[in-house]
């Protein structure tokens, strides 16, 4: 038996077996404080200076290795270097060593907490944000002095990175030839860390609670990116099983990748479009390599995060044009900003909301900040002449909101026309269906847009009344709950009645148990993470449409999600026993209330 098995959220599939190496361990709780005798004060100050110097050298070498396309990360590292070289932080810490006779780590911590008071007292979101930079820089210097952490760049082969969190600067340092996988305590399904793992193609788990309590440096660990498990010091039998699973996973991946460019067509001739969800444009290569027929959801808000200033219209336009032209003639659906809730940008300060998921989020946030919205709309419109571009608004809850969003788009179009800037006046405009009110009036909304995209991640959260990030209620997060199934069907039917396309871009689209049911509903298109595309395409190609319709008919008349899950599992398991070993399903929970 393994010493311990802890669970987390799988964000990048695969199996890795290796040695745990901790990075970015939170030093603050471990910081020693001791008195430095008078005759050693100068030596202590030199130790501090030396740590600043070494940290600077390391950061420079990391910055120089950042590939050109990750310009944003380079800018963050540059601003950290500036912070490090600003004499004030080190100067203040030296004063504390001199006056308080304390060790350098503690003196630096005291200097940082004084700065925190000053920064956080400002009534300016930009200045508040700068404090995070100071904190990260100080963490690095302290890590150096304590010598507790490995630097990511110095990690030997077959390492599995364990961290409380990984910053963008950390993730660009990951060398996939030496690092097999990672697990972090923080992070959710859509965290930056997960995105980078998928881009790098290594297994990863986030949200692993108590990682630091159960895993020690040097422990042998298995990262099971299929079931979301960290197996600590497995016994021989477990090791043998995981080795076997890893080999089978690799063989399976090779097999499905070879055929991923084939269309997603059922064996009786029905086509479903399979597009990709991306968060960063660096993922484009992965989309094409995994057989994505286009981009069905570009979560544009990610390029607003991890930075201290808002992107300009020029910066966005350049980025969007790149994306549209690289993908052309394939489609790219830009989702307008889904900021708010867990995706906060410093310019607008921390919103003081009791229920952020139901607060000023997505389209509501954009309508509240028209300048921010307009900058993005202009950039999307300007890119629309460079490829097959469409756009959609997230979280629309009613007609009035939709009309207001469309009015903003119209204004941006008129401005561009006045300025003689070209844009495609026929660019398709759609909405995401993510709240129950939009489901109820889908037939009204359908008359005013060009397409629907169903966002089941949120639709399930709002329909079943459960916070999608709260592990206490995750057992209720059931994609095949009768209410969810009926909602999706109602939306698909409403769209088809007026002849518009309907897509589905939540995690449900990469779930092998759910996709046949969606096909039975005649969904036109699914959009999922690039990595999951080959497997889902393979399932579609082995399926017959009449089977999907029969399955849908059988499940839609059931009363409980427990019954539905069992029926679906039985039917799909029978058909794809091999495939299902290699998928992480949303249906895995043993508790199936309903
Ligand atoms: C969704 O809600 O299903 C969706 C695709 O949007 P996001 O996950 O970005 O909220
Ligand atoms: Mg959503």
XYZ file of C-alpha atoms and ligand atoms in Angstrom:
605
model
C 0.000 0.000 0.000
C 1.161 3.505 -0.771
C 1.950 5.804 2.177
C -0.868 8.059 1.078
C -3.123 8.808 -1.869
C -4.275 12.410 -2.155
C -6.676 13.747 -4.707
C -6.620 16.859 -6.839
C -8.085 18.267 -10.030
C -6.555 16.721 -13.139
C -5.784 19.552 -15.572
C -3.511 17.735 -17.970
C -3.844 14.005 -18.581
C -1.222 11.270 -18.434
C 0.721 9.268 -15.869
C 4.107 10.234 -14.464
C 6.291 8.378 -11.970
C 9.259 10.156 -10.411
C 10.791 11.948 -7.460
C 9.016 14.781 -5.680
C 10.913 18.052 -5.748
C 9.460 21.025 -3.888
C 9.794 24.473 -5.331
C 8.379 27.749 -4.088
C 7.619 26.244 -0.718
C 6.034 28.965 1.304
C 9.016 30.267 3.309
C 7.088 32.705 5.357
C 5.797 30.244 7.924
C 9.300 28.798 8.253
C 11.225 32.052 8.545
C 13.740 31.873 11.377
C 14.379 34.858 13.608
C 17.577 35.070 15.577
C 19.775 37.723 17.136
C 22.964 38.625 15.349
C 25.832 39.744 17.628
C 27.256 43.207 16.929
C 30.530 41.992 15.453
C 28.647 39.915 12.822
C 26.248 42.627 11.618
C 28.382 43.579 8.616
C 28.661 39.931 7.592
C 24.864 39.588 7.840
C 24.401 42.610 5.594
C 26.823 41.091 3.080
C 24.806 37.871 3.169
C 21.707 39.905 2.291
C 23.525 41.749 -0.516
C 24.809 38.490 -1.865
C 21.332 36.938 -1.926
C 20.000 39.968 -3.857
C 22.900 39.665 -6.296
C 22.474 35.939 -6.889
C 18.710 36.279 -7.258
C 19.230 39.023 -9.861
C 21.648 36.879 -11.841
C 19.272 33.940 -11.808
C 16.310 36.043 -12.859
C 18.322 37.543 -15.726
C 19.275 34.150 -17.020
C 15.647 33.007 -16.828
C 14.496 36.179 -18.579
C 16.996 35.603 -21.412
C 15.619 32.118 -21.975
C 11.987 33.209 -22.323
C 10.865 32.434 -25.867
C 9.789 35.412 -27.982
C 6.125 34.425 -28.066
C 5.908 34.664 -24.273
C 6.707 38.369 -24.260
C 4.288 38.968 -21.408
C 6.325 36.754 -19.072
C 9.504 38.559 -20.025
C 7.893 41.860 -19.083
C 6.897 40.498 -15.681
C 10.447 39.312 -15.049
C 11.806 42.697 -16.146
C 9.574 44.502 -13.710
C 10.679 42.111 -10.935
C 14.311 42.776 -11.763
C 13.698 46.509 -11.501
C 12.089 45.985 -8.142
C 15.026 43.886 -6.977
C 17.501 46.566 -7.985
C 15.618 49.406 -6.406
C 17.952 50.215 -3.463
C 15.055 50.967 -1.088
C 14.043 47.397 -0.255
C 17.559 46.188 0.480
C 18.398 49.481 2.199
C 15.492 49.190 4.590
C 16.317 45.551 5.388
C 19.924 46.542 6.148
C 18.681 49.194 8.542
C 16.701 46.543 10.395
C 19.776 44.310 10.670
C 21.737 47.261 12.046
C 19.127 48.511 14.494
C 17.340 45.320 15.575
C 20.332 42.952 15.348
C 18.192 40.430 13.448
C 19.106 37.954 10.745
C 18.807 39.011 7.100
C 15.734 36.885 6.223
C 13.778 38.365 9.091
C 14.987 41.909 8.384
C 13.807 41.575 4.785
C 10.429 40.285 5.933
C 10.051 43.295 8.198
C 10.922 45.635 5.338
C 8.343 43.893 3.142
C 5.603 44.182 5.747
C 6.280 47.910 6.116
C 6.006 48.285 2.373
C 2.765 46.301 2.442
C 1.252 48.858 4.805
C 2.320 51.675 2.516
C 1.198 50.027 -0.751
C -2.097 48.688 0.494
C -2.948 52.074 1.989
C -3.022 53.625 -1.483
C -6.407 54.109 -3.011
C -5.021 53.059 -6.358
C -5.390 49.553 -7.739
C -2.195 49.799 -9.790
C -0.073 50.588 -6.752
C -1.766 47.871 -4.729
C -0.897 45.391 -7.441
C 2.769 46.428 -7.388
C 2.969 45.047 -3.879
C 2.552 41.514 -5.242
C 5.697 42.091 -7.287
C 7.615 43.136 -4.173
C 6.324 40.039 -2.366
C 7.417 37.676 -5.130
C 10.846 39.261 -5.367
C 11.337 39.049 -1.590
C 10.227 35.386 -1.644
C 12.938 34.585 -4.139
C 15.628 36.354 -2.128
C 14.513 34.678 1.098
C 14.410 31.281 -0.626
C 18.025 31.890 -1.583
C 19.134 32.709 1.929
C 17.287 29.785 3.463
C 18.513 27.392 0.805
C 15.342 25.323 1.286
C 14.186 25.310 -2.276
C 15.579 23.967 -5.406
C 15.653 26.427 -8.240
C 13.526 25.012 -11.034
C 16.371 25.553 -13.509
C 18.704 23.405 -11.356
C 16.402 20.403 -11.050
C 17.801 17.044 -12.140
C 16.080 14.456 -14.327
C 12.767 12.631 -13.727
C 11.515 15.239 -11.274
C 7.919 15.837 -10.338
C 7.445 19.405 -9.261
C 5.424 20.030 -6.110
C 4.512 23.601 -5.347
C 2.057 25.685 -3.445
C 1.584 27.617 -6.657
C 3.540 28.204 -9.835
C 3.913 31.697 -11.233
C 4.153 32.398 -14.974
C 7.869 32.997 -14.453
C 8.167 29.518 -12.909
C 6.242 27.767 -15.632
C 8.379 29.162 -18.441
C 11.412 27.736 -16.634
C 10.020 24.197 -16.708
C 12.197 22.063 -18.914
C 9.977 19.224 -20.091
C 12.961 17.057 -20.936
C 13.703 16.853 -17.196
C 10.386 17.533 -15.551
C 7.760 14.852 -15.796
C 4.711 16.427 -14.188
C 3.587 18.796 -11.490
C 1.089 19.155 -8.693
C 0.105 22.346 -6.901
C -2.011 23.117 -3.864
C -3.607 26.150 -5.431
C -5.421 26.463 -8.719
C -8.616 25.353 -10.375
C -9.528 23.839 -13.705
C -8.923 27.067 -15.555
C -5.852 28.255 -13.675
C -2.832 29.503 -15.538
C -0.855 26.546 -14.228
C -3.190 24.058 -15.845
C -3.086 25.904 -19.124
C 0.688 25.822 -19.198
C 0.700 22.099 -18.368
C -1.564 21.382 -21.311
C 0.596 23.543 -23.540
C 3.712 21.680 -22.373
C 1.934 18.330 -22.685
C 2.872 17.008 -19.208
C 0.457 15.527 -16.642
C -0.605 17.949 -13.929
C -2.907 18.259 -10.951
C -3.988 21.452 -9.226
C -5.989 22.020 -6.050
C -4.196 19.153 -4.259
C -5.011 19.843 -0.642
C -2.327 19.348 1.989
C 0.334 18.454 -0.548
C 3.049 19.788 1.735
C 1.815 17.713 4.690
C 1.827 14.370 2.963
C 4.682 14.561 0.489
C 8.348 15.103 1.355
C 11.207 16.071 -0.930
C 12.625 12.963 -2.569
C 9.494 10.808 -2.090
C 8.624 8.553 -4.967
C 5.294 9.779 -6.359
C 2.884 8.875 -9.097
C 0.911 11.687 -10.689
C -2.256 10.196 -12.077
C -3.531 12.888 -14.411
C -6.465 10.687 -15.446
C -8.109 10.136 -12.088
C -6.601 13.153 -10.297
C -4.432 11.365 -7.743
C -1.018 11.760 -6.168
C 0.186 8.345 -4.968
C 2.944 8.838 -2.392
C 5.593 6.094 -2.124
C 3.614 3.401 -3.955
C 4.347 -0.244 -3.176
C 5.730 -2.581 -5.823
C 2.383 -3.768 -7.015
C 1.010 -0.229 -7.411
C 4.183 0.802 -9.164
C 3.869 -2.077 -11.561
C 0.227 -1.190 -12.295
C 1.019 2.477 -12.880
C 3.989 1.645 -15.095
C 1.726 -0.567 -17.113
C -0.959 2.135 -17.303
C 1.642 4.739 -18.356
C 2.856 2.506 -21.184
C -0.678 1.783 -22.334
C -1.554 5.498 -22.166
C 1.439 6.387 -24.337
C 0.614 3.690 -26.877
C -3.007 4.822 -26.945
C -2.010 8.470 -27.406
C 0.269 7.613 -30.316
C -2.480 5.589 -31.904
C -5.153 8.276 -31.633
C -2.879 11.173 -32.600
C -2.089 9.429 -35.890
C -5.759 9.600 -36.859
C -6.743 12.918 -35.312
C -6.890 14.822 -38.577
C -9.739 12.637 -39.822
C -13.165 14.285 -39.573
C -15.434 13.602 -36.596
C -17.962 11.613 -38.575
C -20.086 8.801 -37.171
C -19.935 5.411 -38.872
C -23.354 6.160 -40.423
C -22.200 9.458 -41.922
C -23.144 12.291 -39.508
C -20.588 15.074 -39.027
C -19.987 16.987 -35.785
C -17.534 19.871 -35.847
C -14.812 19.511 -33.249
C -13.175 22.791 -32.316
C -10.776 23.762 -29.539
C -10.896 25.886 -26.399
C -7.805 28.000 -25.840
C -6.696 30.532 -23.260
C -3.449 31.746 -24.808
C -2.585 32.079 -28.469
C 0.547 30.001 -27.865
C -1.824 27.005 -27.825
C -2.583 27.331 -31.538
C 0.039 24.781 -32.605
C -1.426 22.304 -30.174
C -4.911 22.885 -31.662
C -3.708 22.121 -35.180
C -1.553 19.149 -34.084
C -4.491 17.596 -32.214
C -6.898 17.887 -35.121
C -8.939 20.910 -33.981
C -11.067 22.187 -36.863
C -10.942 25.706 -35.493
C -11.192 27.565 -32.194
C -14.657 27.396 -30.686
C -13.792 29.350 -27.545
C -10.930 31.759 -27.088
C -11.018 32.816 -23.421
C -9.662 36.275 -24.143
C -9.525 37.405 -20.518
C -6.339 35.404 -19.915
C -4.236 37.992 -21.678
C -5.498 40.555 -19.149
C -4.298 38.546 -16.152
C -0.795 38.420 -14.640
C 0.026 41.934 -15.704
C -0.024 45.361 -14.191
C -1.489 47.416 -17.035
C -4.410 46.890 -19.391
C -3.559 45.785 -22.929
C -3.929 48.528 -25.508
C -6.123 48.283 -28.601
C -2.980 48.002 -30.760
C -1.575 45.171 -28.663
C -4.860 43.255 -28.759
C -5.392 43.872 -32.456
C -1.941 42.543 -33.298
C -2.523 39.445 -31.191
C -6.017 38.814 -32.586
C -4.861 39.307 -36.188
C -2.085 36.767 -35.593
C -4.583 34.263 -34.292
C -7.153 34.828 -37.060
C -4.547 34.589 -39.813
C -2.731 31.543 -38.423
C -6.032 29.672 -38.128
C -7.533 30.914 -41.413
C -9.604 29.515 -43.114
C -10.524 27.708 -39.892
C -12.925 29.503 -37.610
C -11.927 31.455 -34.469
C -14.641 32.369 -31.958
C -13.541 35.209 -29.684
C -15.416 35.312 -26.414
C -15.584 38.848 -25.106
C -14.006 39.318 -21.681
C -15.235 37.048 -18.909
C -13.597 39.011 -16.099
C -14.859 39.232 -12.531
C -15.588 36.330 -10.170
C -12.255 34.462 -9.910
C -10.603 36.424 -12.716
C -9.804 39.786 -11.231
C -7.709 42.468 -12.819
C -6.026 44.962 -10.577
C -7.050 48.091 -12.503
C -10.563 47.806 -11.181
C -9.614 46.777 -7.672
C -10.844 43.815 -5.688
C -14.643 43.775 -5.886
C -16.194 43.444 -2.494
C -18.870 40.894 -3.328
C -20.433 38.236 -1.118
C -21.141 35.967 -4.109
C -18.600 36.818 -6.806
C -19.782 34.049 -9.182
C -23.175 35.755 -9.212
C -21.707 39.226 -9.153
C -20.258 41.725 -11.564
C -18.862 39.209 -13.985
C -18.508 38.645 -17.760
C -20.913 40.740 -19.849
C -22.079 42.592 -16.717
C -18.521 43.670 -15.998
C -17.994 44.820 -19.595
C -21.223 46.810 -19.675
C -20.155 48.499 -16.435
C -16.768 49.386 -17.970
C -17.620 50.558 -21.498
C -14.113 51.797 -22.348
C -12.545 48.468 -21.505
C -15.245 46.706 -23.547
C -14.922 49.016 -26.515
C -11.148 48.550 -26.729
C -11.637 44.828 -27.020
C -14.569 45.027 -29.445
C -12.564 47.302 -31.760
C -9.629 44.878 -31.693
C -11.871 41.895 -32.526
C -13.543 43.832 -35.336
C -10.193 44.912 -36.745
C -9.033 41.275 -36.760
C -12.277 40.118 -38.389
C -11.010 40.882 -41.904
C -7.981 38.618 -41.454
C -9.727 35.269 -41.189
C -12.869 33.380 -40.300
C -13.719 35.344 -37.158
C -16.845 35.178 -34.971
C -17.485 36.545 -31.505
C -19.773 35.788 -28.585
C -20.839 37.412 -25.327
C -20.588 35.349 -22.114
C -23.256 34.955 -19.444
C -26.139 36.668 -21.225
C -29.178 36.441 -18.963
C -31.849 38.257 -20.961
C -32.783 40.162 -24.095
C -32.119 43.612 -22.667
C -28.574 42.663 -21.739
C -28.005 41.134 -25.166
C -29.309 44.239 -26.897
C -27.088 46.480 -24.792
C -24.045 44.373 -25.663
C -24.957 44.457 -29.346
C -25.415 48.225 -29.156
C -21.818 48.541 -27.873
C -20.655 46.428 -30.781
C -22.604 48.589 -33.213
C -20.996 51.733 -31.755
C -17.551 50.224 -32.214
C -18.435 49.356 -35.823
C -19.655 52.894 -36.528
C -16.503 54.403 -35.019
C -14.291 52.208 -37.153
C -16.342 52.981 -40.260
C -15.978 56.722 -39.544
C -12.246 56.301 -39.146
C -12.027 54.264 -42.361
C -10.702 51.199 -40.533
C -11.819 47.960 -42.218
C -13.857 45.307 -40.395
C -16.214 42.530 -41.436
C -19.786 43.844 -41.008
C -21.081 40.265 -41.352
C -18.983 38.798 -38.569
C -21.249 36.227 -36.835
C -22.240 37.269 -33.316
C -23.400 34.693 -30.794
C -23.957 34.261 -27.094
C -23.010 31.754 -24.463
C -25.898 30.047 -22.754
C -24.730 29.738 -19.168
C -27.569 30.851 -16.923
C -30.983 29.189 -16.511
C -32.870 32.348 -17.540
C -31.192 32.189 -20.959
C -32.304 28.572 -21.307
C -35.903 29.493 -20.510
C -35.990 32.202 -23.181
C -33.656 30.488 -25.647
C -36.224 30.738 -28.434
C -36.371 34.541 -27.982
C -32.608 34.941 -27.829
C -32.128 32.691 -30.859
C -33.917 35.210 -33.078
C -31.373 37.899 -32.272
C -28.046 36.097 -32.655
C -26.149 34.035 -35.217
C -25.258 31.120 -32.959
C -25.358 29.732 -29.433
C -22.540 28.176 -27.471
C -23.596 26.315 -24.338
C -21.224 26.880 -21.425
C -22.027 23.893 -19.260
C -19.343 24.665 -16.663
C -21.425 27.627 -15.580
C -24.819 26.339 -16.663
C -24.448 23.370 -14.298
C -23.210 25.645 -11.501
C -26.145 28.010 -11.824
C -28.825 25.385 -12.574
C -27.943 23.148 -9.653
C -26.964 26.035 -7.388
C -23.467 24.811 -6.609
C -20.214 26.728 -6.671
C -18.116 24.986 -9.307
C -14.934 25.664 -7.322
C -16.180 24.404 -3.957
C -14.996 20.840 -3.195
C -17.697 20.413 -0.510
C -20.430 20.338 -3.118
C -18.524 18.879 -6.043
C -20.434 15.580 -5.656
C -23.504 17.522 -6.819
C -21.749 18.720 -9.959
C -23.549 16.254 -12.215
C -23.556 16.981 -15.949
C -26.241 14.379 -16.633
C -28.688 15.629 -13.996
C -32.171 15.545 -15.616
C -32.418 19.347 -15.261
C -29.144 19.835 -17.101
C -30.031 17.388 -19.867
C -33.413 19.030 -20.401
C -31.828 22.474 -20.441
C -29.270 21.523 -23.064
C -31.926 19.879 -25.206
C -34.215 22.876 -24.922
C -31.421 25.170 -26.100
C -30.440 22.935 -29.013
C -34.067 22.653 -30.151
C -34.655 26.414 -29.836
C -31.574 27.148 -31.937
C -32.529 24.658 -34.617
C -36.060 25.953 -34.811
C -34.776 29.254 -36.150
C -31.931 27.632 -38.079
C -28.914 28.809 -36.097
C -25.926 26.663 -35.099
C -25.423 25.465 -31.569
C -22.142 24.501 -30.048
C -21.155 23.282 -26.572
C -17.870 24.415 -25.057
C -17.960 23.367 -21.385
C -15.948 20.430 -20.004
C -18.900 18.177 -20.852
C -17.675 18.311 -24.470
C -14.585 16.316 -23.524
C -16.459 13.728 -21.502
C -16.835 10.417 -23.362
C -20.030 9.611 -21.462
C -21.694 12.881 -22.381
C -20.686 13.346 -26.014
C -22.894 10.554 -27.464
C -25.896 12.107 -25.694
C -25.069 15.535 -27.120
C -24.865 13.946 -30.537
C -28.252 12.375 -30.001
C -29.548 15.918 -29.482
C -27.998 16.902 -32.855
C -25.475 19.332 -31.448
C -23.681 20.962 -34.414
C -20.336 21.512 -32.826
C -18.344 20.793 -29.661
C -15.346 22.741 -28.430
C -12.848 21.280 -25.980
C -9.242 21.446 -24.839
C -6.881 20.522 -27.703
C -5.413 17.541 -25.846
C -8.813 15.894 -25.513
C -9.716 16.219 -29.205
C -8.114 13.042 -30.628
C -9.823 10.780 -28.074
C -13.247 12.362 -28.512
C -12.952 12.312 -32.306
C -12.116 8.634 -32.127
C -15.213 7.931 -30.042
C -17.401 9.881 -32.473
C -15.969 7.955 -35.421
C -16.837 4.648 -33.778
C -20.388 5.702 -32.920
C -23.601 5.410 -34.896
C -26.132 8.224 -34.813
C -29.071 5.888 -34.256
C -27.337 4.567 -31.114
C -26.903 8.124 -29.847
C -30.562 8.922 -30.465
C -31.636 5.754 -28.662
C -29.391 6.533 -25.723
C -30.780 10.052 -25.511
C -34.350 8.767 -25.654
C -33.626 6.300 -22.858
C -31.923 8.790 -20.535
C -34.128 11.819 -21.051
C -37.123 9.978 -19.614
C -35.268 9.007 -16.408
C -35.982 10.757 -13.138
C -32.700 10.633 -11.274
C -29.122 11.375 -12.201
C -28.058 8.146 -10.464
C -30.132 6.085 -12.867
C -28.955 8.108 -15.866
C -25.288 7.770 -14.918
C -25.627 4.024 -14.491
C -27.407 3.628 -17.836
C -24.847 5.732 -19.645
C -21.913 4.046 -17.980
C -23.247 0.583 -18.851
C -23.930 1.438 -22.434
C -20.718 3.353 -23.128
C -18.416 1.050 -21.180
C -19.608 -1.867 -23.230
C -18.751 -0.083 -26.421
C -15.385 1.531 -25.623
C -13.677 -0.458 -22.864
C -10.205 0.573 -24.048
C -10.824 4.300 -24.471
C -12.471 4.760 -21.132
C -9.340 3.781 -19.219
C -7.679 6.908 -20.590
C -10.314 9.538 -19.892
C -10.948 11.541 -16.754
C -14.747 11.731 -16.593
C -16.962 14.240 -14.837
C -19.160 11.276 -13.869
C -16.559 9.571 -11.719
C -18.065 10.449 -8.355
C -19.395 7.446 -6.477
C -22.157 9.480 -4.829
C -24.917 10.012 -7.293
C -27.811 11.773 -5.626
C -30.577 13.185 -7.683
C -18.478 27.391 -19.389
O -18.958 28.057 -18.462
O -18.860 26.244 -19.674
C -17.385 27.943 -20.208
C -16.935 27.306 -21.255
O -16.842 29.123 -19.787
P -15.771 29.214 -18.583
O -15.376 27.812 -18.208
O -14.633 30.002 -19.119
O -16.550 29.920 -17.525
Mg -18.521 30.154 -18.332
